[in-house]
PDB file of C-alpha atoms in Angstrom:
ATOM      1  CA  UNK G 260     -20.541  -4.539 -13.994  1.00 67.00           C
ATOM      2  CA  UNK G 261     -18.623  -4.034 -17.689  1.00 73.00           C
ATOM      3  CA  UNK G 262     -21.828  -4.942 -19.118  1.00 78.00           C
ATOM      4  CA  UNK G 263     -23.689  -2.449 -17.015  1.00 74.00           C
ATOM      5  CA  UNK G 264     -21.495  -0.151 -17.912  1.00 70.00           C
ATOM      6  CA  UNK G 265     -21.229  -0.307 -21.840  1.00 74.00           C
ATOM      7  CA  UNK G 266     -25.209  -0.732 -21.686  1.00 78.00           C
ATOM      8  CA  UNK G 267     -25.382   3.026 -20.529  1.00 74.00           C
ATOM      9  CA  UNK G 268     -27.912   1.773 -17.615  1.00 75.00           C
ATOM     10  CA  UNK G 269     -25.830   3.304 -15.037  1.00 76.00           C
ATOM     11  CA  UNK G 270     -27.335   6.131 -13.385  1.00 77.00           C
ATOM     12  CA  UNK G 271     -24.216   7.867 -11.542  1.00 77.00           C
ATOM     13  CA  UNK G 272     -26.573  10.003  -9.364  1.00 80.00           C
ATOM     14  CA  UNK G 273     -28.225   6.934  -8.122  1.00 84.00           C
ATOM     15  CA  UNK G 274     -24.792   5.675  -7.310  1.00 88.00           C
ATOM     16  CA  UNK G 275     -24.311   8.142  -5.072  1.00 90.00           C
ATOM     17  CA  UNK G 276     -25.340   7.722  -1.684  1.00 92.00           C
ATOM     18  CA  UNK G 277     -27.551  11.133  -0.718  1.00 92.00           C
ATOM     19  CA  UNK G 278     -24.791  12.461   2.198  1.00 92.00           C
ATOM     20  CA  UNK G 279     -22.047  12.617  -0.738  1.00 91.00           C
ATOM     21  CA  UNK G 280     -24.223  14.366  -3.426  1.00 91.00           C
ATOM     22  CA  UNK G 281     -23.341  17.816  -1.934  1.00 93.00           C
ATOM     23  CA  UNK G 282     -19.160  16.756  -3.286  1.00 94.00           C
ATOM     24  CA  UNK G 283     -20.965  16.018  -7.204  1.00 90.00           C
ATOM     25  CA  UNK G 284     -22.612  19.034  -7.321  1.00 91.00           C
ATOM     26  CA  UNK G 285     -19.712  21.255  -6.141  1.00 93.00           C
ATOM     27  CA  UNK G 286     -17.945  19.363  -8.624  1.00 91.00           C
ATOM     28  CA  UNK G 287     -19.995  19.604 -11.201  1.00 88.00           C
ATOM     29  CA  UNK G 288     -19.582  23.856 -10.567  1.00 90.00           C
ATOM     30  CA  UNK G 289     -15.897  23.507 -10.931  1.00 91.00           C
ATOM     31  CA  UNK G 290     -16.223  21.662 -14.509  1.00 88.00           C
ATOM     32  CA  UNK G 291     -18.397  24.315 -15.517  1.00 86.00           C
ATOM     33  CA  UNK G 292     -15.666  27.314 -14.072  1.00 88.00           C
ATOM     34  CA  UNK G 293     -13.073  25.381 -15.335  1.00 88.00           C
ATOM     35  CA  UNK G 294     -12.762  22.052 -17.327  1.00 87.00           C
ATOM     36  CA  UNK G 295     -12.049  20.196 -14.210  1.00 89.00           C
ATOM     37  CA  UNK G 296     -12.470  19.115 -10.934  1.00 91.00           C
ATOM     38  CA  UNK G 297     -10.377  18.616  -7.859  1.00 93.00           C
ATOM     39  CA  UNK G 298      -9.994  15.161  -6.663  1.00 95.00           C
ATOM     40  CA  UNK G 299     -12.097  14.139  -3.956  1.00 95.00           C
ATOM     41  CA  UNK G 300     -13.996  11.115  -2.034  1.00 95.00           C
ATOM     42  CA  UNK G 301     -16.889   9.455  -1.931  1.00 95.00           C
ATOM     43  CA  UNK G 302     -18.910   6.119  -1.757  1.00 94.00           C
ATOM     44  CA  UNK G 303     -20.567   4.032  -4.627  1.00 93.00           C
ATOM     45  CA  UNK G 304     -23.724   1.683  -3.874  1.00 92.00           C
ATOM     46  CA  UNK G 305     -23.014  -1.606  -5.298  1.00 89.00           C
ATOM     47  CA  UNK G 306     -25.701  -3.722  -6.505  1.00 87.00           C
ATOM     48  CA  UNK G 307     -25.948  -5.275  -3.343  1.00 91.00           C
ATOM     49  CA  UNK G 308     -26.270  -2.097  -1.772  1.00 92.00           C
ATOM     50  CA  UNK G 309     -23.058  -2.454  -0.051  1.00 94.00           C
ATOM     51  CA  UNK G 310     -21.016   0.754  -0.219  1.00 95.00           C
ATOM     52  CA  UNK G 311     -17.207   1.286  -1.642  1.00 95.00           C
ATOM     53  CA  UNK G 312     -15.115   4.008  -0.729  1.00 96.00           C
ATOM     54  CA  UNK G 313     -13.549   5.725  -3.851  1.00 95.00           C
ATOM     55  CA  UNK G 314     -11.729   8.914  -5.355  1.00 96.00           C
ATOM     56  CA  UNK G 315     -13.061  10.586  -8.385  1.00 94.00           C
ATOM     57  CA  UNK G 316     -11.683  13.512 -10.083  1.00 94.00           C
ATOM     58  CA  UNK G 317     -13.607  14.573 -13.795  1.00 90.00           C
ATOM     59  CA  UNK G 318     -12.550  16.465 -17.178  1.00 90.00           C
ATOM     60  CA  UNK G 319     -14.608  17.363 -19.760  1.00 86.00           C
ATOM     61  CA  UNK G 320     -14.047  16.986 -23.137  1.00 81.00           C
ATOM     62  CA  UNK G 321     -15.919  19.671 -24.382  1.00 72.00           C
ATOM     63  CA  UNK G 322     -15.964  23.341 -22.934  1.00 60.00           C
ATOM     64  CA  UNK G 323     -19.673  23.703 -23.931  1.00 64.00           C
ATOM     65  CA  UNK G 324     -21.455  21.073 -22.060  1.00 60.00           C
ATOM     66  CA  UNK G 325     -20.338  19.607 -18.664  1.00 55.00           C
ATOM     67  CA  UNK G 326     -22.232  16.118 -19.717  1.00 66.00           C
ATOM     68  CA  UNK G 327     -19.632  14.909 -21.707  1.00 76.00           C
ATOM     69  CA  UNK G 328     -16.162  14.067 -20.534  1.00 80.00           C
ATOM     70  CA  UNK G 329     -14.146  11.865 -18.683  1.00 86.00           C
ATOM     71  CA  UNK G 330     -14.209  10.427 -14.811  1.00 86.00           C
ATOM     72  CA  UNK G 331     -11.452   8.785 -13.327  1.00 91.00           C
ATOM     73  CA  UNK G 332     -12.525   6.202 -10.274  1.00 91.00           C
ATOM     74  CA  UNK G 333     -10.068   4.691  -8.291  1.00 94.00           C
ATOM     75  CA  UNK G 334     -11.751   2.003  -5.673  1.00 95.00           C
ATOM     76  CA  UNK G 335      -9.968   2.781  -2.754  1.00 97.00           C
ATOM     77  CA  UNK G 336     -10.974   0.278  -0.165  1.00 96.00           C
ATOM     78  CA  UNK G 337      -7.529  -1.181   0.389  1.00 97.00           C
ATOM     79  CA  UNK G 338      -6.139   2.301   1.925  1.00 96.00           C
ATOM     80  CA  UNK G 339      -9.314   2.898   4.042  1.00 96.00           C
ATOM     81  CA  UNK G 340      -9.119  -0.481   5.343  1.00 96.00           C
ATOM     82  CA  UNK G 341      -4.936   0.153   6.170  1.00 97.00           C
ATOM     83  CA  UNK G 342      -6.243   4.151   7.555  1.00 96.00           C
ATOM     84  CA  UNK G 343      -8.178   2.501   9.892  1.00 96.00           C
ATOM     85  CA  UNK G 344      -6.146  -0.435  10.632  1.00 96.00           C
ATOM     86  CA  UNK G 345      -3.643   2.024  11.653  1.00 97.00           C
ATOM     87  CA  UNK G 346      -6.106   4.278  13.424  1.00 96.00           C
ATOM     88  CA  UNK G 347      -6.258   1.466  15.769  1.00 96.00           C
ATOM     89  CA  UNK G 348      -3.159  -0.030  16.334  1.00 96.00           C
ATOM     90  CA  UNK G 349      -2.586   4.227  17.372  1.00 94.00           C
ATOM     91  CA  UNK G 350      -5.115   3.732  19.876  1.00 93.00           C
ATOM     92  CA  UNK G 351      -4.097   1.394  21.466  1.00 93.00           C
ATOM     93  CA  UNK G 352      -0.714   2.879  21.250  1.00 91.00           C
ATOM     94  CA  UNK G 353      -2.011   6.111  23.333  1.00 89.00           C
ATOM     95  CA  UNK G 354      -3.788   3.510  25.869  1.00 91.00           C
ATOM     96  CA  UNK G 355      -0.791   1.618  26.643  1.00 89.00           C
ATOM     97  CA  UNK G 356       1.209   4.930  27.246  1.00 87.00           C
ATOM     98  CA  UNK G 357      -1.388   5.806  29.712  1.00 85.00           C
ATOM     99  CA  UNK G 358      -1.364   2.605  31.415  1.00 88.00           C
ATOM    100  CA  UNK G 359       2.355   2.080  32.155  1.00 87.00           C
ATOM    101  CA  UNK G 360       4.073   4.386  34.969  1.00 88.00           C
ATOM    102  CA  UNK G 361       7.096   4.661  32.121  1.00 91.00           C
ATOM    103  CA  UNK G 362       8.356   7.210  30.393  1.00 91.00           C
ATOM    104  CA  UNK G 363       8.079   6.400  26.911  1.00 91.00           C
ATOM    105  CA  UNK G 364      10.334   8.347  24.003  1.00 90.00           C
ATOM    106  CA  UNK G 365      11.324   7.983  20.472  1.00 90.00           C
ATOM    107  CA  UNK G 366      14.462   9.977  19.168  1.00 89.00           C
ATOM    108  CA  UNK G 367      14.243  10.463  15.397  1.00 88.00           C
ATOM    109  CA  UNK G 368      18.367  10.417  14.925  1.00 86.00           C
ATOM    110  CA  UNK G 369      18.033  12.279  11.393  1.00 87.00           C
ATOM    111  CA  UNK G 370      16.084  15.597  12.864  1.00 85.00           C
ATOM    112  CA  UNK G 371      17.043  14.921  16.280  1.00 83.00           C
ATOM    113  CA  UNK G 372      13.430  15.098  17.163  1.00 84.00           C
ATOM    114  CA  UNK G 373      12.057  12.942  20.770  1.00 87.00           C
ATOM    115  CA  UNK G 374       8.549  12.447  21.296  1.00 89.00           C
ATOM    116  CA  UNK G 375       7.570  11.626  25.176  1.00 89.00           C
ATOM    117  CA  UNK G 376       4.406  10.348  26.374  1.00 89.00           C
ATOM    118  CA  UNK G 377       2.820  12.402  29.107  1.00 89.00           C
ATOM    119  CA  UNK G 378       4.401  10.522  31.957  1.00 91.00           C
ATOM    120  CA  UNK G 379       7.695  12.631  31.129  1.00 92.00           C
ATOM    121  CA  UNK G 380       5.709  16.081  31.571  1.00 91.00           C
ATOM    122  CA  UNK G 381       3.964  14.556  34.987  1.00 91.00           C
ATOM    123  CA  UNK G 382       7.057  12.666  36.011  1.00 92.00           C
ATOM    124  CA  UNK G 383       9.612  15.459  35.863  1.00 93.00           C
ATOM    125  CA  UNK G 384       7.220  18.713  35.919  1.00 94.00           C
ATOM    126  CA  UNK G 385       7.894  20.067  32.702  1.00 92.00           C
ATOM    127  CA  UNK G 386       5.272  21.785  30.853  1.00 92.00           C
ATOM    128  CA  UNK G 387       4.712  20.503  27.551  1.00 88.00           C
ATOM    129  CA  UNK G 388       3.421  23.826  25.676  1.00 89.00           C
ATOM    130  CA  UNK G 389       6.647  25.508  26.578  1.00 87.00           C
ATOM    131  CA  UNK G 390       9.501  22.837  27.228  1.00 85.00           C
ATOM    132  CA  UNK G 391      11.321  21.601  23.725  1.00 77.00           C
ATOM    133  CA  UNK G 392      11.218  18.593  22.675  1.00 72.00           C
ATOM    134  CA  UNK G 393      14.558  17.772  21.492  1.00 79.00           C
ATOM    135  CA  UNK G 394      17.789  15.986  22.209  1.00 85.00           C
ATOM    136  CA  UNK G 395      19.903  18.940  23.316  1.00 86.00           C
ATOM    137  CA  UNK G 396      16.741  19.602  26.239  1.00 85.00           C
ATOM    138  CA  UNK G 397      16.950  16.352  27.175  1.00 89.00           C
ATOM    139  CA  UNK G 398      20.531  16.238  27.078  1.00 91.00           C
ATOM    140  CA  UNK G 399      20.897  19.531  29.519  1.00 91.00           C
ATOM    141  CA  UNK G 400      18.235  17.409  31.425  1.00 93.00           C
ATOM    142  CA  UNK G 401      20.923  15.196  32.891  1.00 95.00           C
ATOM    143  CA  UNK G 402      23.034  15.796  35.679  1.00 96.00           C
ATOM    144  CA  UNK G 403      26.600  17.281  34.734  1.00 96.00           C
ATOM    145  CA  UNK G 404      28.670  14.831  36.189  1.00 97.00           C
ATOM    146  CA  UNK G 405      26.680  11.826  33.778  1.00 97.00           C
ATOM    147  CA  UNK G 406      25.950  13.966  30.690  1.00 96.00           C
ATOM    148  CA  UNK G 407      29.306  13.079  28.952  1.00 96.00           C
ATOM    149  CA  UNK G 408      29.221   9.292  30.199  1.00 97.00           C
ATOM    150  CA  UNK G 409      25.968   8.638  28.840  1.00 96.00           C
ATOM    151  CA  UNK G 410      26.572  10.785  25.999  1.00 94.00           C
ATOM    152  CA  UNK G 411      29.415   8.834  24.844  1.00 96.00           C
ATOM    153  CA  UNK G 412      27.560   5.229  25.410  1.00 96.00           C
ATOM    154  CA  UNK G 413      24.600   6.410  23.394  1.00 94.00           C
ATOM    155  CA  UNK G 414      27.251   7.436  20.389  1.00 94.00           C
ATOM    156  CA  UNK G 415      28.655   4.111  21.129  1.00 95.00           C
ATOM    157  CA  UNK G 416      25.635   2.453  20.561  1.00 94.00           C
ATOM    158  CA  UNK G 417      24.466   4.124  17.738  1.00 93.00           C
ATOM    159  CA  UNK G 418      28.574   3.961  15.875  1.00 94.00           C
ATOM    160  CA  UNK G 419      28.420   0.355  17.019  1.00 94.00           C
ATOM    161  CA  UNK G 420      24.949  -0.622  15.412  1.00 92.00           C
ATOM    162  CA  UNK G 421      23.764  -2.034  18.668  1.00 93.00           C
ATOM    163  CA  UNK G 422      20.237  -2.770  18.711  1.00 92.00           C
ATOM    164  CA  UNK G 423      19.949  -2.221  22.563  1.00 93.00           C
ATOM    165  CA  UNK G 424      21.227   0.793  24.835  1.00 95.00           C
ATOM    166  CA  UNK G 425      20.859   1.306  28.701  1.00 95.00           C
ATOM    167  CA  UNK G 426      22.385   3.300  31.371  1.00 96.00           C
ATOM    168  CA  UNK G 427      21.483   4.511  34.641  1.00 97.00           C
ATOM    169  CA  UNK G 428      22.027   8.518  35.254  1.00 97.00           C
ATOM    170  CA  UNK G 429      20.327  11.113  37.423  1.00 97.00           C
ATOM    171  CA  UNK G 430      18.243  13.882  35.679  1.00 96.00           C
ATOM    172  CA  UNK G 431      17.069  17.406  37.009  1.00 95.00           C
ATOM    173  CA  UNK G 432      13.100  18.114  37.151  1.00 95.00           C
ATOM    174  CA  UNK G 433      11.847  21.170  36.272  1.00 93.00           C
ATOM    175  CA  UNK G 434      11.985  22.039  39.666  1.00 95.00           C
ATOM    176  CA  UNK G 435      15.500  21.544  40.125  1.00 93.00           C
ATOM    177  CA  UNK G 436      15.323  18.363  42.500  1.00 96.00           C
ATOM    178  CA  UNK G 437      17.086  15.305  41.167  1.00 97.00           C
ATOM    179  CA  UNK G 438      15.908  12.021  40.306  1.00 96.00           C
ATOM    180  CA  UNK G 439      17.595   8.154  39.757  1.00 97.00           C
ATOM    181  CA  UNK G 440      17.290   7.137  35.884  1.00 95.00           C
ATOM    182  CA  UNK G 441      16.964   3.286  34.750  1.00 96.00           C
ATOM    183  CA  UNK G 442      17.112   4.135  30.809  1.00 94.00           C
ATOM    184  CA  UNK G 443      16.730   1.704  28.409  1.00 94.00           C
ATOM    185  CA  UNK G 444      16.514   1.917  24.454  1.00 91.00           C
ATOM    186  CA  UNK G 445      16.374   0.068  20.995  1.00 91.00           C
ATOM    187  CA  UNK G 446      17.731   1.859  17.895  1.00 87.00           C
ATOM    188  CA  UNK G 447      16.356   0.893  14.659  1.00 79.00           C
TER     189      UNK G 447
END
């Protein structure tokens, strides 16, 4: 608490829970070198001996002794709670791609980028540590006498704002054999 605090009964070292102690004291070597320390994260024990994840970086204020400066400690509980939150919702992400037959992509229109799930590697034989994943691949991908067609009703789609696009075309595996296409895709 504030009270705790201006008191001077805080002991930071008992603070510290023992697995993080290691990050003081290699902090502690950089004030000493120089003046400062690099950001870096840890945990707290609150007075209920719950822990909270935090940030700390220090400064001293004089160059003689290391006890006296500044620490700045940003509670950062909110942002671990929204890492993991997303660390999930990513799992289950990489679960559902595995569970559908589908091939799932994503084409980032700005660096022309596409992501595939793995179906697209199994599916059509390509390997994935030497095929390119980008829009001109995919593009060459589909069989000349579509390409321009469904070329020109993606660029539709996209000019037009549409919020849906689908098309049926036939693409070439990697082994040259030809397959029926039922694409279907929302732009954002």
């Amino acid at each position: 608490t504030r009270s705790d605090l201006k008191s001077g009964n805080i002991n930071w070292i008992k603070l510290t829970p023992e697995e993080h102690r290691y990050k003081d004291e290699f902090a502690m070597r950089q004030l000493k070198l120089t003046g400062i320390s690099d950001p870096y994260e840890k945990e707290y024990i609150r007075k209920d001996g719950s822990l909270v994840p935090i940030t700390i970086v220090g400064v001293t204020t004089n160059s003689e002794e290391v006890d006296n400066g500044i620490a700045y400690i940003t509670d950062i509980s909110n942002r671990k709670r929204s890492e993991d939150e997303i660390l999930k919702i990513n799992e289950r992400f990489k679960i559902i791609t595995r569970a559908t037959n589908d091939v799932l992509w994503d084409w980032d229109l700005v660096t022309n980028d596409i992501w595939w799930n793995e179906n697209f590697y199994y599916l059509f034989g390509f390997d994935k540590e030497t095929y390119s994943p980008d829009i001109n691949a995919w593009f060459e991908g589909i069989h000349p006498d579509d390409r321009e067609r469904v070329n020109l009703k993606i660029k539709n789609a996209i000019d037009e704002a549409r919020s849906y696009w689908s098309d049926e075309y036939r693409f070439l595996k990697s082994d040259g054999t030809i397959v029926d296409i039922l694409d279907r895709g929302y732009l954002m």
